[in-house]
Amino acid sequence: QVQLVESGGGSVQAGGSLRLSCSASSYMYTRVAWFRQAPGKEREGVAAIYRASSDKDYADSVKGRFTISQDNAKNTVYLQMDSLKPEDTAMYYCAARDRSGVLYRGPLQRDSYNYWGQGTQVTVSS
């Protein structure tokens, strides 16, 4: 079992920055991703990182603006969000997968992950 707790959300003006943190209760995960969901929209994958190699994947909408990183000693994954836009406004969720055999459908596919945090709200005003 892996429990995830997000923090760092808030309100910021367009062009500003925020740093989200995802703290895991154990090291028993292989990959972590950040997803977001705006009202009335599907949950979409934003960025993912592989624990062992730090290989990273990004959605096209955030490439060059968001950076995912990790501190394995702290079982924590970060999402640095720069040049924020109003369309980045959403609830941001941290997700993780372990070695339990959950089918892997890709780094930014929600079905690839079997643990989820409660979310942290990010609001970007114009």
Coordinates of C-alpha atoms in Angstrom, one line a residue:
Q1 CA 0.0 0.0 0.0
V2 CA 1.1 3.5 -0.8
Q3 CA -0.5 6.6 0.5
L4 CA 0.0 9.9 -1.3
V5 CA -0.4 13.4 0.0
E6 CA -0.2 16.5 -2.2
S7 CA 0.7 20.0 -1.1
G8 CA 1.7 23.3 -2.6
G9 CA -1.4 24.3 -4.5
G10 CA -2.8 27.8 -4.4
S11 CA -3.8 30.9 -6.3
V12 CA -1.4 32.7 -8.6
Q13 CA -1.6 35.3 -11.4
A14 CA -0.8 34.3 -15.0
G15 CA 2.9 34.1 -15.6
G16 CA 3.6 33.1 -12.0
S17 CA 4.9 29.8 -10.5
L18 CA 3.9 27.2 -8.1
R19 CA 5.7 24.0 -6.8
L20 CA 3.6 21.0 -5.9
S21 CA 4.8 18.2 -3.7
C22 CA 3.7 14.6 -3.5
S23 CA 4.8 12.7 -0.4
A24 CA 4.5 8.9 -0.5
S25 CA 4.1 6.8 2.7
S26 CA 6.6 4.2 1.4
Y27 CA 9.2 3.5 -1.3
M28 CA 7.1 0.7 -2.8
Y29 CA 6.2 2.4 -6.1
T30 CA 7.9 2.4 -9.5
R31 CA 6.4 5.5 -11.1
V32 CA 4.6 8.6 -10.1
A33 CA 2.6 11.0 -12.3
W34 CA 0.7 14.2 -11.9
F35 CA -2.7 14.5 -13.3
R36 CA -5.2 17.4 -13.4
Q37 CA -8.9 17.8 -13.8
A38 CA -10.7 21.0 -14.5
P39 CA -14.5 21.3 -13.9
G40 CA -16.4 19.5 -16.6
K41 CA -13.3 18.0 -18.2
E42 CA -11.6 14.6 -18.2
R43 CA -8.6 14.0 -15.9
E44 CA -5.5 14.3 -17.9
G45 CA -1.9 13.3 -17.4
V46 CA 0.5 16.2 -17.0
A47 CA 3.9 14.7 -16.1
A48 CA 5.4 11.4 -15.0
I49 CA 8.7 10.2 -13.6
Y50 CA 10.2 6.7 -13.3
R51 CA 11.6 6.2 -9.8
A52 CA 14.6 4.0 -10.9
S53 CA 16.0 6.1 -13.8
S54 CA 14.2 9.5 -13.4
D55 CA 13.0 9.1 -17.0
K56 CA 10.3 11.8 -17.5
D57 CA 7.3 12.3 -19.7
Y58 CA 5.3 15.4 -20.2
A59 CA 2.0 16.4 -21.9
D60 CA 2.5 18.7 -24.9
S61 CA 0.4 21.4 -23.1
V62 CA 3.0 21.8 -20.3
K63 CA 6.3 21.0 -22.1
G64 CA 8.9 23.7 -21.4
R65 CA 6.8 25.1 -18.5
F66 CA 6.5 22.3 -16.0
T67 CA 9.3 20.2 -14.5
I68 CA 8.8 17.0 -12.6
S69 CA 11.5 15.8 -10.2
Q70 CA 12.0 13.5 -7.3
D71 CA 13.9 13.0 -4.1
N72 CA 13.9 9.2 -3.5
A73 CA 15.4 9.5 -0.1
K74 CA 12.3 11.4 1.0
N75 CA 9.8 9.4 -1.2
T76 CA 8.7 12.8 -2.6
V77 CA 7.9 13.9 -6.2
Y78 CA 7.7 17.6 -7.1
L79 CA 6.0 19.5 -10.0
Q80 CA 7.6 22.9 -10.6
M81 CA 5.1 24.9 -12.6
D82 CA 6.3 28.1 -14.3
S83 CA 4.7 30.5 -16.8
L84 CA 1.3 29.4 -15.5
K85 CA -1.7 30.1 -17.6
P86 CA -5.4 30.4 -16.7
E87 CA -6.0 27.2 -18.6
D88 CA -3.7 25.4 -16.0
T89 CA -6.4 26.0 -13.4
A90 CA -7.5 22.6 -12.1
M91 CA -7.4 20.1 -9.2
Y92 CA -4.0 18.5 -9.4
Y93 CA -3.6 14.8 -8.3
C94 CA -0.6 12.7 -7.6
A95 CA -0.7 9.1 -8.7
A96 CA 1.6 6.1 -8.2
R97 CA 1.9 2.5 -9.4
D98 CA 3.6 -0.4 -7.7
R99 CA 4.6 -3.8 -8.9
S100 CA 1.3 -5.5 -8.2
G101 CA 0.6 -6.1 -11.8
V102 CA -1.6 -3.2 -12.7
L103 CA -1.6 -3.1 -16.5
Y104 CA 0.7 -0.4 -17.8
R105 CA -1.0 1.6 -20.5
G106 CA 1.5 4.5 -20.7
P107 CA 3.1 7.1 -18.4
L108 CA 0.3 9.6 -18.7
Q109 CA -2.7 7.2 -18.8
R110 CA -4.8 7.2 -15.6
D111 CA -5.4 3.4 -15.8
S112 CA -1.7 2.8 -15.3
Y113 CA -1.9 4.0 -11.7
N114 CA -3.4 2.2 -8.7
Y115 CA -2.8 4.8 -5.9
W116 CA -4.1 8.3 -5.9
G117 CA -3.9 11.3 -3.6
Q118 CA -6.7 13.6 -2.6
G119 CA -5.7 16.5 -4.8
T120 CA -4.6 20.1 -4.4
Q121 CA -6.2 23.0 -6.1
V122 CA -4.3 25.3 -8.5
T123 CA -6.0 28.5 -9.6
V124 CA -4.4 30.8 -12.2
S125 CA -6.0 34.2 -12.7
S126 CA -5.6 36.4 -15.8

